[in-house]
mmCIF file of C-alpha atoms in Angstrom:
data_model
loop_
_atom_site.group_PDB
_atom_site.id
_atom_site.type_symbol
_atom_site.label_atom_id
_atom_site.label_comp_id
_atom_site.label_asym_id
_atom_site.label_seq_id
_atom_site.Cartn_x
_atom_site.Cartn_y
_atom_site.Cartn_z
ATOM 1 C CA MET A 131 34.300 105.642 97.219
ATOM 2 C CA GLU A 132 36.236 105.700 93.818
ATOM 3 C CA LYS A 133 37.795 102.874 92.917
ATOM 4 C CA LEU A 134 41.767 102.624 93.643
ATOM 5 C CA TRP A 135 43.057 100.301 91.367
ATOM 6 C CA ASN A 136 41.697 101.169 88.359
ATOM 7 C CA SER A 137 42.946 99.635 85.153
ATOM 8 C CA ASN A 138 45.364 102.468 84.345
ATOM 9 C CA TYR A 139 46.705 102.574 87.814
ATOM 10 C CA THR A 140 47.520 99.063 88.100
ATOM 11 C CA LYS A 141 49.189 98.639 84.478
ATOM 12 C CA VAL A 142 51.559 101.816 85.454
ATOM 13 C CA TRP A 143 51.923 100.628 88.702
ATOM 14 C CA ILE A 144 53.285 96.847 87.031
ATOM 15 C CA ALA A 145 55.116 98.817 84.409
ATOM 16 C CA ASN A 146 57.195 100.575 87.434
ATOM 17 C CA PHE A 147 57.543 97.254 88.956
ATOM 18 C CA MET A 148 59.121 96.243 85.439
ATOM 19 C CA LEU A 149 61.281 99.319 85.616
ATOM 20 C CA PHE A 150 62.907 98.329 88.917
ATOM 21 C CA PHE A 151 62.923 95.232 88.971
ATOM 22 C CA SER A 152 65.099 94.860 85.040
ATOM 23 C CA PHE A 153 67.234 97.795 87.041
ATOM 24 C CA MET A 154 67.706 96.201 90.516
ATOM 25 C CA LEU A 155 68.922 92.470 87.875
ATOM 26 C CA LEU A 156 72.136 94.278 87.600
ATOM 27 C CA MET A 157 72.764 96.600 89.647
ATOM 28 C CA PRO A 158 73.968 94.547 92.965
ATOM 29 C CA LEU A 159 75.906 92.616 89.986
ATOM 30 C CA PHE A 160 77.618 95.435 88.129
ATOM 31 C CA PRO A 161 80.735 95.641 89.977
ATOM 32 C CA LEU A 162 81.073 91.504 90.164
ATOM 33 C CA TYR A 163 80.527 91.699 86.370
ATOM 34 C CA LEU A 164 83.207 94.954 85.356
ATOM 35 C CA SER A 165 85.868 93.007 87.883
ATOM 36 C CA GLU A 166 85.566 89.637 86.371
ATOM 37 C CA THR A 167 84.868 90.622 82.478
ATOM 38 C CA TYR A 168 87.239 93.700 82.024
ATOM 39 C CA GLY A 169 89.455 93.243 84.891
ATOM 40 C CA ALA A 170 88.407 96.736 86.339
ATOM 41 C CA ASP A 171 89.625 97.915 89.974
ATOM 42 C CA LYS A 172 87.685 99.105 92.774
ATOM 43 C CA GLN A 173 88.381 102.809 91.698
ATOM 44 C CA THR A 174 87.652 102.343 88.229
ATOM 45 C CA ILE A 175 84.274 100.598 88.817
ATOM 46 C CA GLY A 176 83.147 103.953 90.998
ATOM 47 C CA ILE A 177 83.979 105.832 88.481
ATOM 48 C CA VAL A 178 82.118 103.523 85.441
ATOM 49 C CA LEU A 179 79.246 103.361 87.811
ATOM 50 C CA SER A 180 78.710 106.621 89.133
ATOM 51 C CA GLY A 181 78.109 107.927 85.909
ATOM 52 C CA TYR A 182 74.855 106.535 85.551
ATOM 53 C CA THR A 183 73.927 108.890 88.552
ATOM 54 C CA ILE A 184 74.938 111.429 87.070
ATOM 55 C CA THR A 185 73.179 111.512 83.785
ATOM 56 C CA ALA A 186 70.255 110.679 85.903
ATOM 57 C CA LEU A 187 70.084 113.626 88.435
ATOM 58 C CA LEU A 188 71.148 116.080 85.347
ATOM 59 C CA ILE A 189 67.912 114.962 83.225
ATOM 60 C CA ARG A 190 65.346 115.239 85.905
ATOM 61 C CA PRO A 191 64.279 118.770 86.230
ATOM 62 C CA PHE A 192 64.486 118.648 82.251
ATOM 63 C CA SER A 193 62.341 115.938 82.157
ATOM 64 C CA GLY A 194 59.827 117.329 84.671
ATOM 65 C CA PHE A 195 59.365 120.253 82.038
ATOM 66 C CA ILE A 196 59.256 118.050 79.448
ATOM 67 C CA VAL A 197 56.514 116.116 81.022
ATOM 68 C CA ASP A 198 54.089 118.830 81.901
ATOM 69 C CA SER A 199 54.916 120.769 78.099
ATOM 70 C CA PHE A 200 54.108 117.749 76.429
ATOM 71 C CA PRO A 201 51.566 114.964 75.763
ATOM 72 C CA ARG A 202 52.673 112.475 78.524
ATOM 73 C CA LYS A 203 52.351 109.259 77.240
ATOM 74 C CA MET A 204 53.932 110.190 74.151
ATOM 75 C CA VAL A 205 56.728 111.160 76.255
ATOM 76 C CA LEU A 206 56.768 108.340 78.725
ATOM 77 C CA LEU A 207 56.445 105.696 75.941
ATOM 78 C CA ILE A 208 59.457 107.546 74.308
ATOM 79 C CA CYS A 209 61.469 107.377 77.468
ATOM 80 C CA TYR A 210 61.043 103.965 78.552
ATOM 81 C CA SER A 211 61.499 102.097 75.064
ATOM 82 C CA ILE A 212 64.855 103.781 75.167
ATOM 83 C CA PHE A 213 65.627 102.712 79.044
ATOM 84 C CA ALA A 214 64.744 99.574 77.449
ATOM 85 C CA LEU A 215 67.222 99.369 74.629
ATOM 86 C CA PHE A 216 70.246 100.219 76.676
ATOM 87 C CA PHE A 217 70.146 97.359 78.251
ATOM 88 C CA ALA A 218 70.982 95.633 74.882
ATOM 89 C CA GLY A 219 74.104 97.849 74.950
ATOM 90 C CA TYR A 220 75.420 96.325 77.501
ATOM 91 C CA LEU A 221 75.313 93.030 75.234
ATOM 92 C CA ALA A 222 76.796 94.852 72.306
ATOM 93 C CA ALA A 223 79.711 96.673 74.699
ATOM 94 C CA GLY A 224 83.210 95.152 73.396
ATOM 95 C CA SER A 225 85.127 96.834 76.110
ATOM 96 C CA LEU A 226 85.049 98.670 79.362
ATOM 97 C CA VAL A 227 85.485 102.083 77.545
ATOM 98 C CA LEU A 228 82.283 100.939 75.646
ATOM 99 C CA PHE A 229 80.367 99.721 78.885
ATOM 100 C CA ALA A 230 81.237 102.826 80.767
ATOM 101 C CA VAL A 231 79.781 105.450 77.711
ATOM 102 C CA VAL A 232 76.721 102.813 77.601
ATOM 103 C CA ARG A 233 76.206 102.470 81.045
ATOM 104 C CA THR A 234 76.523 106.892 81.619
ATOM 105 C CA LEU A 235 73.764 106.980 78.919
ATOM 106 C CA HIS A 236 71.278 105.123 80.075
ATOM 107 C CA GLY A 237 70.940 107.183 83.512
ATOM 108 C CA ALA A 238 68.882 109.439 80.988
ATOM 109 C CA PRO A 239 66.191 107.743 80.071
ATOM 110 C CA PHE A 240 65.916 105.753 83.684
ATOM 111 C CA GLY A 241 65.993 109.937 85.195
ATOM 112 C CA ALA A 242 62.978 110.595 82.786
ATOM 113 C CA THR A 243 61.147 107.587 82.529
ATOM 114 C CA THR A 244 60.791 107.445 86.616
ATOM 115 C CA VAL A 245 59.384 110.933 86.184
ATOM 116 C CA ALA A 246 57.190 110.368 83.660
ATOM 117 C CA ASN A 247 55.894 106.956 84.997
ATOM 118 C CA SER A 248 54.965 108.530 88.273
ATOM 119 C CA THR A 249 53.290 111.438 87.257
ATOM 120 C CA VAL A 250 51.397 109.590 84.589
ATOM 121 C CA ALA A 251 50.687 107.399 87.912
ATOM 122 C CA ILE A 252 49.119 110.652 89.477
ATOM 123 C CA ASP A 253 47.351 111.189 86.116
ATOM 124 C CA VAL A 254 45.072 108.381 86.253
ATOM 125 C CA LEU A 255 44.176 107.874 90.191
ATOM 126 C CA ALA A 256 40.938 108.902 91.245
ATOM 127 C CA PRO A 257 41.409 112.234 92.735
ATOM 128 C CA SER A 258 39.470 111.315 96.367
ATOM 129 C CA ARG A 259 42.656 108.299 96.432
ATOM 130 C CA ARG A 260 45.466 110.091 95.094
ATOM 131 C CA THR A 261 46.974 110.440 98.510
ATOM 132 C CA GLU A 262 47.160 106.300 99.602
ATOM 133 C CA GLY A 263 47.451 105.852 95.492
ATOM 134 C CA ILE A 264 50.776 107.582 95.867
ATOM 135 C CA ALA A 265 52.357 105.551 98.860
ATOM 136 C CA TYR A 266 50.948 102.234 96.969
ATOM 137 C CA TYR A 267 52.998 103.163 93.387
ATOM 138 C CA GLY A 268 56.144 103.267 95.813
ATOM 139 C CA LEU A 269 56.174 99.680 96.901
ATOM 140 C CA ALA A 270 56.283 98.548 92.947
ATOM 141 C CA ASN A 271 60.273 100.255 93.932
ATOM 142 C CA ASN A 272 60.433 98.738 97.429
ATOM 143 C CA ILE A 273 59.127 95.015 96.197
ATOM 144 C CA ALA A 274 61.537 95.015 93.293
ATOM 145 C CA THR A 275 64.466 96.416 95.502
ATOM 146 C CA ALA A 276 63.605 93.337 97.618
ATOM 147 C CA ILE A 277 63.812 90.625 95.095
ATOM 148 C CA GLY A 278 65.428 91.693 92.544
ATOM 149 C CA PRO A 279 68.777 91.272 93.526
ATOM 150 C CA THR A 280 68.292 88.092 95.502
ATOM 151 C CA VAL A 281 66.684 86.406 91.906
ATOM 152 C CA ALA A 282 69.560 88.199 90.282
ATOM 153 C CA ILE A 283 72.382 86.456 92.407
ATOM 154 C CA TYR A 284 70.483 83.203 92.772
ATOM 155 C CA ILE A 285 70.433 82.795 88.375
ATOM 156 C CA LEU A 286 74.402 84.176 88.463
ATOM 157 C CA ASN A 287 74.992 81.246 90.974
ATOM 158 C CA PHE A 288 72.948 78.551 89.271
ATOM 159 C CA THR A 289 73.984 79.304 85.290
ATOM 160 C CA GLY A 290 77.103 81.448 85.801
ATOM 161 C CA SER A 291 76.323 83.834 82.748
ATOM 162 C CA PHE A 292 75.887 87.693 82.997
ATOM 163 C CA THR A 293 74.710 87.261 79.337
ATOM 164 C CA LEU A 294 71.562 85.781 80.613
ATOM 165 C CA LEU A 295 71.022 88.406 83.130
ATOM 166 C CA PHE A 296 71.527 90.841 80.489
ATOM 167 C CA VAL A 297 68.916 89.425 78.431
ATOM 168 C CA LEU A 298 66.505 89.162 80.974
ATOM 169 C CA ALA A 299 66.903 92.546 82.180
ATOM 170 C CA LEU A 300 65.639 93.729 78.661
ATOM 171 C CA LEU A 301 62.718 90.941 78.345
ATOM 172 C CA PHE A 302 61.419 92.797 81.508
ATOM 173 C CA ALA A 303 61.953 96.790 80.550
ATOM 174 C CA ILE A 304 60.192 95.909 77.209
ATOM 175 C CA ALA A 305 57.742 94.219 78.850
ATOM 176 C CA GLY A 306 57.299 97.455 81.053
ATOM 177 C CA PHE A 307 56.787 99.345 78.010
ATOM 178 C CA VAL A 308 54.644 97.076 76.138
ATOM 179 C CA ILE A 309 52.319 97.307 78.954
ATOM 180 C CA ASP A 310 52.485 101.140 78.868
ATOM 181 C CA THR A 311 51.258 101.414 75.497
ATOM 182 C CA THR A 312 47.912 100.059 76.926
ATOM 183 C CA VAL A 313 47.476 103.129 79.459
ATOM 184 C CA ASP A 314 44.935 105.501 79.004
ATOM 185 C CA ILE A 315 45.370 109.343 80.092
ATOM 186 C CA PRO A 316 42.958 111.912 80.542
ATOM 187 C CA LYS A 317 43.489 114.766 78.385
ATOM 188 C CA ARG A 318 44.953 117.920 80.484
ATOM 189 C CA GLU A 319 46.069 121.268 79.839
ATOM 190 C CA THR A 320 49.947 121.784 79.122
ATOM 191 C CA GLN A 321 52.013 124.697 80.323
ATOM 192 C CA LYS A 322 51.339 127.742 78.332
ATOM 193 C CA GLY A 323 52.229 131.585 77.853
ATOM 194 C CA LEU A 324 55.952 130.438 80.478
ATOM 195 C CA PRO A 325 58.811 132.948 79.796
ATOM 196 C CA ALA A 326 61.356 131.538 77.185
ATOM 197 C CA ILE A 327 63.918 130.808 80.469
ATOM 198 C CA SER A 328 62.501 130.620 83.950
ATOM 199 C CA LEU A 329 63.891 128.592 86.844
ATOM 200 C CA ASP A 330 60.264 128.127 87.654
ATOM 201 C CA ARG A 331 59.924 125.774 84.891
ATOM 202 C CA PHE A 332 62.549 123.230 86.076
ATOM 203 C CA PHE A 333 62.123 123.544 89.395
ATOM 204 C CA LEU A 334 58.979 123.807 91.804
ATOM 205 C CA LEU A 335 59.758 126.881 93.525
ATOM 206 C CA SER A 336 56.890 127.019 95.869
ATOM 207 C CA ALA A 337 58.603 123.193 97.559
ATOM 208 C CA TRP A 338 61.969 125.145 98.292
ATOM 209 C CA SER A 339 61.359 124.102 102.090
ATOM 210 C CA GLU A 340 60.390 120.615 101.490
ATOM 211 C CA SER A 341 62.951 120.228 98.623
ATOM 212 C CA ILE A 342 65.855 121.125 101.663
ATOM 213 C CA LEU A 343 63.988 118.328 103.671
ATOM 214 C CA MET A 344 64.598 115.646 101.254
ATOM 215 C CA VAL A 345 68.243 116.666 100.702
ATOM 216 C CA CYS A 346 68.525 115.912 104.366
ATOM 217 C CA PHE A 347 66.991 112.713 104.465
ATOM 218 C CA GLY A 348 68.691 111.396 101.187
ATOM 219 C CA LEU A 349 71.988 112.513 102.731
ATOM 220 C CA SER A 350 71.727 110.353 105.472
ATOM 221 C CA TRP A 351 70.058 107.602 102.814
ATOM 222 C CA GLY A 352 73.686 108.003 100.953
ATOM 223 C CA VAL A 353 75.951 107.971 103.643
ATOM 224 C CA LEU A 354 73.728 104.466 104.993
ATOM 225 C CA SER A 355 73.533 102.741 101.586
ATOM 226 C CA THR A 356 76.863 103.648 100.407
ATOM 227 C CA TYR A 357 79.112 102.655 103.354
ATOM 228 C CA VAL A 358 76.912 99.933 105.085
ATOM 229 C CA ALA A 359 78.692 97.089 103.494
ATOM 230 C CA ILE A 360 82.252 97.680 103.992
ATOM 231 C CA TYR A 361 81.485 99.002 107.289
ATOM 232 C CA ALA A 362 79.431 95.579 107.857
ATOM 233 C CA LYS A 363 82.326 93.614 107.237
ATOM 234 C CA GLU A 364 85.314 95.487 108.202
ATOM 235 C CA GLU A 365 83.607 96.285 111.911
ATOM 236 C CA LEU A 366 81.448 93.994 112.616
ATOM 237 C CA ASN A 367 82.723 90.693 110.508
ATOM 238 C CA ILE A 368 79.001 90.127 109.407
ATOM 239 C CA ILE A 369 80.612 88.430 105.997
ATOM 240 C CA GLY A 370 77.234 88.057 103.355
ATOM 241 C CA GLY A 371 74.897 90.212 105.610
ATOM 242 C CA THR A 372 74.176 93.217 103.582
ATOM 243 C CA GLY A 373 71.653 91.115 101.418
ATOM 244 C CA LEU A 374 69.996 90.722 104.672
ATOM 245 C CA PHE A 375 70.721 94.507 105.754
ATOM 246 C CA PHE A 376 68.230 95.487 102.546
ATOM 247 C CA PHE A 377 65.964 92.678 102.738
ATOM 248 C CA LEU A 378 64.959 93.788 106.014
ATOM 249 C CA LEU A 379 65.236 97.737 105.094
ATOM 250 C CA ALA A 380 62.833 96.961 102.323
ATOM 251 C CA LEU A 381 60.447 95.190 104.046
ATOM 252 C CA GLY A 382 60.177 98.000 106.669
ATOM 253 C CA LEU A 383 59.037 100.135 103.779
ATOM 254 C CA ILE A 384 56.588 98.078 102.494
ATOM 255 C CA LEU A 385 55.342 97.555 105.782
ATOM 256 C CA SER A 386 54.901 101.107 106.762
ATOM 257 C CA ARG A 387 53.543 102.580 103.192
ATOM 258 C CA LEU A 388 51.069 99.616 103.499
ATOM 259 C CA ALA A 389 50.179 101.404 107.428
ATOM 260 C CA GLY A 390 50.659 104.494 106.691
ATOM 261 C CA THR A 391 47.642 104.203 104.069
ATOM 262 C CA ARG A 392 45.464 104.966 106.596
ATOM 263 C CA ILE A 393 46.608 107.742 107.617
ATOM 264 C CA LEU A 394 46.997 109.128 104.446
ATOM 265 C CA ARG A 395 43.419 108.082 103.143
ATOM 266 C CA LYS A 396 42.415 110.960 106.148
ATOM 267 C CA GLY A 397 44.320 113.294 104.439
ATOM 268 C CA LEU A 398 46.451 113.831 107.583
ATOM 269 C CA ILE A 399 49.894 113.879 105.359
ATOM 270 C CA ARG A 400 51.887 116.267 107.944
ATOM 271 C CA LEU A 401 51.187 113.457 110.584
ATOM 272 C CA ASN A 402 52.201 110.747 108.573
ATOM 273 C CA ALA A 403 55.453 112.617 107.419
ATOM 274 C CA GLY A 404 56.395 113.547 111.038
ATOM 275 C CA ILE A 405 55.932 109.958 112.343
ATOM 276 C CA GLY A 406 58.222 108.292 109.813
ATOM 277 C CA MET A 407 60.709 111.013 110.469
ATOM 278 C CA VAL A 408 60.938 110.684 113.888
ATOM 279 C CA VAL A 409 61.152 106.419 113.685
ATOM 280 C CA SER A 410 63.690 107.243 111.101
ATOM 281 C CA LEU A 411 65.672 109.703 113.497
ATOM 282 C CA ILE A 412 65.412 106.370 116.143
ATOM 283 C CA GLY A 413 67.018 103.966 113.470
ATOM 284 C CA TYR A 414 69.820 105.903 112.519
ATOM 285 C CA LEU A 415 70.281 106.677 115.991
ATOM 286 C CA ILE A 416 70.656 103.203 116.937
ATOM 287 C CA PHE A 417 72.906 102.647 113.753
ATOM 288 C CA ALA A 418 75.186 105.133 115.212
ATOM 289 C CA THR A 419 75.628 104.198 118.618
ATOM 290 C CA VAL A 420 75.206 100.519 119.005
ATOM 291 C CA HIS A 421 77.935 98.172 117.053
ATOM 292 C CA VAL A 422 76.601 94.803 117.400
ATOM 293 C CA GLU A 423 75.131 92.221 115.119
ATOM 294 C CA TRP A 424 71.203 92.979 116.433
ATOM 295 C CA ALA A 425 71.273 96.469 115.873
ATOM 296 C CA TYR A 426 72.637 96.311 112.718
ATOM 297 C CA TYR A 427 69.733 94.834 111.413
ATOM 298 C CA THR A 428 67.509 95.884 113.281
ATOM 299 C CA SER A 429 68.236 99.614 112.448
ATOM 300 C CA ALA A 430 68.046 98.810 108.766
ATOM 301 C CA LEU A 431 63.836 97.371 109.338
ATOM 302 C CA ILE A 432 63.286 100.620 111.664
ATOM 303 C CA ILE A 433 64.943 103.040 109.036
ATOM 304 C CA GLY A 434 62.479 101.338 106.453
ATOM 305 C CA LEU A 435 59.366 101.819 108.543
ATOM 306 C CA GLY A 436 60.558 105.181 108.846
ATOM 307 C CA ASN A 437 61.144 106.501 105.470
ATOM 308 C CA GLY A 438 58.339 104.110 104.203
ATOM 309 C CA ARG A 439 55.679 106.668 105.955
ATOM 310 C CA MET A 440 58.116 109.796 105.128
ATOM 311 C CA PHE A 441 58.426 109.541 101.410
ATOM 312 C CA PRO A 442 55.168 109.132 99.845
ATOM 313 C CA SER A 443 53.621 111.459 102.439
ATOM 314 C CA VAL A 444 56.336 114.237 101.689
ATOM 315 C CA GLN A 445 55.563 113.035 97.745
ATOM 316 C CA ASN A 446 52.071 114.170 98.106
ATOM 317 C CA MET A 447 53.211 117.297 99.763
ATOM 318 C CA PHE A 448 54.962 118.219 96.402
ATOM 319 C CA ILE A 449 52.195 117.419 94.581
ATOM 320 C CA ASN A 450 49.870 119.363 96.719
ATOM 321 C CA LEU A 451 52.189 122.036 96.171
ATOM 322 C CA ALA A 452 51.925 122.431 92.136
ATOM 323 C CA PRO A 453 48.594 122.890 89.865
ATOM 324 C CA ASN A 454 47.594 119.504 87.869
ATOM 325 C CA SER A 455 49.792 121.074 84.953
ATOM 326 C CA ARG A 456 53.222 120.855 86.691
ATOM 327 C CA ARG A 457 52.563 117.741 88.219
ATOM 328 C CA GLY A 458 55.908 116.762 86.152
ATOM 329 C CA THR A 459 57.915 119.861 87.488
ATOM 330 C CA ALA A 460 56.866 118.580 91.226
ATOM 331 C CA ASN A 461 57.801 114.985 90.893
ATOM 332 C CA SER A 462 61.682 116.129 89.025
ATOM 333 C CA THR A 463 62.242 118.328 91.775
ATOM 334 C CA LEU A 464 61.617 115.654 94.972
ATOM 335 C CA LEU A 465 63.980 113.744 92.755
ATOM 336 C CA VAL A 466 66.290 115.883 92.151
ATOM 337 C CA SER A 467 66.351 116.874 96.042
ATOM 338 C CA TRP A 468 66.867 113.382 96.843
ATOM 339 C CA ASP A 469 69.448 113.046 94.269
ATOM 340 C CA VAL A 470 71.307 115.677 95.638
ATOM 341 C CA GLY A 471 71.323 114.509 98.873
ATOM 342 C CA VAL A 472 72.559 111.358 98.257
ATOM 343 C CA GLY A 473 75.434 112.510 96.096
ATOM 344 C CA LEU A 474 76.171 114.720 99.112
ATOM 345 C CA GLY A 475 76.130 111.855 101.489
ATOM 346 C CA VAL A 476 78.605 109.682 99.138
ATOM 347 C CA LEU A 477 80.839 112.552 99.313
ATOM 348 C CA CYS A 478 80.513 113.305 103.260
ATOM 349 C CA GLY A 479 80.388 110.037 104.124
ATOM 350 C CA GLY A 480 83.731 108.877 102.480
ATOM 351 C CA ALA A 481 85.666 112.251 103.729
ATOM 352 C CA LEU A 482 84.748 111.616 107.131
ATOM 353 C CA ALA A 483 85.584 108.014 107.074
ATOM 354 C CA GLN A 484 88.895 108.969 105.480
ATOM 355 C CA ALA A 485 89.399 111.688 108.335
ATOM 356 C CA PHE A 486 88.270 109.424 110.878
ATOM 357 C CA ASN A 487 86.463 106.589 110.973
ATOM 358 C CA TYR A 488 83.363 105.059 109.378
ATOM 359 C CA HIS A 489 81.202 105.831 112.987
ATOM 360 C CA ALA A 490 82.067 109.519 112.060
ATOM 361 C CA SER A 491 79.918 108.945 108.866
ATOM 362 C CA PHE A 492 77.360 107.444 110.346
ATOM 363 C CA TRP A 493 76.802 110.003 113.298
ATOM 364 C CA CYS A 494 77.029 112.366 110.449
ATOM 365 C CA ALA A 495 74.082 110.516 108.914
ATOM 366 C CA TRP A 496 71.981 110.781 112.011
ATOM 367 C CA ALA A 497 72.555 114.495 112.909
ATOM 368 C CA VAL A 498 71.477 115.530 109.416
ATOM 369 C CA THR A 499 68.060 113.128 109.847
ATOM 370 C CA PHE A 500 68.099 115.286 113.266
ATOM 371 C CA ALA A 501 68.304 118.958 111.709
ATOM 372 C CA GLY A 502 65.573 117.616 108.900
ATOM 373 C CA VAL A 503 63.393 116.660 111.723
ATOM 374 C CA VAL A 504 63.535 120.145 113.517
ATOM 375 C CA TRP A 505 63.179 121.619 110.221
ATOM 376 C CA PHE A 506 60.137 120.124 109.090
ATOM 377 C CA PHE A 507 58.435 120.867 112.709
ATOM 378 C CA ALA A 508 59.569 124.452 113.071
ATOM 379 C CA TYR A 509 58.978 125.367 109.483
ATOM 380 C CA VAL A 510 57.867 122.991 107.235
ATOM 381 C CA TRP A 511 54.914 122.107 109.016
ATOM 382 C CA ARG A 512 52.857 125.335 108.945
ATOM 383 C CA SER A 513 54.903 126.383 105.662
ATOM 384 C CA TYR A 514 53.133 123.826 103.846
ATOM 385 C CA GLY A 515 49.423 124.289 105.132
ATOM 386 C CA ARG A 516 49.561 128.187 103.802
ATOM 387 C CA LYS A 517 51.089 126.883 100.254
ATOM 388 C CA GLN A 518 49.100 123.923 99.322
ATOM 389 C CA VAL A 519 46.997 124.725 95.885
ATOM 390 C CA GLN A 520 45.093 121.431 95.992
#
């Protein structure tokens, strides 16, 4: 059997870890930094930090097209280098307005780099190991998410220096860029002869049903990840337990990705996705119905176990619905669908919490997850079998 961890795939995997580790070093501490440095209130902090997500979402459809239309290594290195340099912008920003501008613009190279790097990872994988390789690739994100905030909080408590964290994030991002410069990417056919303006150039239309599926699960995740901390503090009296919640969530993601590769290796992509979705549904149900501390932490692990099987399986489905020349578009469509769902989850969760309570928000998350599971088994399962091209 062909080798999974070939040198190029290993390099791209490490570069992806560096990308997300530099991102997660700062992400959980930005609200504290803005409050202490600029005296920003909660509403202002939310506005400043939301710009990053918006620009990442807007750039992804175009980045997928660019990745498919130009040499992928060139696109990757340009995007990654810009992503790294923006960390220096945080050091240079001397006012809240300048910081907001830097933070908002930083979302564009992040969105483009995630699409380009994941597409290159697929290119350098041996075809026979592609399905499990995609699953292992996501481990880099999960591990960075699990340890990045912990490392950042430890450094801040020990040194009290936000500047040091900005410098470290810059250095890790530069290291990831340097690693990607050494990757050898096979030559491939680029898109030619397409009409000047076509929706299919920016969105994988053959994956529309899978996109609806990702919007459902992204919405549920958007509700949970945004409001879990304030819910724990105000209703469960859990102070400082959010770190453990997300650690257990990341642990579930890691364990399930490792376990799910056995099924993916056999080509049972839909089965692995279905198992993950049902497990996630159970996790959201526990979170919505049982309002005690043990259920709070248990549901985190279960949701992680479910999403860790679901996400790489559905990503494989997107890739298998696209020709090799359109892998970038497939990846960007997947991520755009997820981001749209997350954004809707933030908005719907906040509106329901304001009108009713947080329980209503979490029941909404469960209901949408249930709808996604029904949609998968009732339609996507069969339609994917008819549509896949590779």
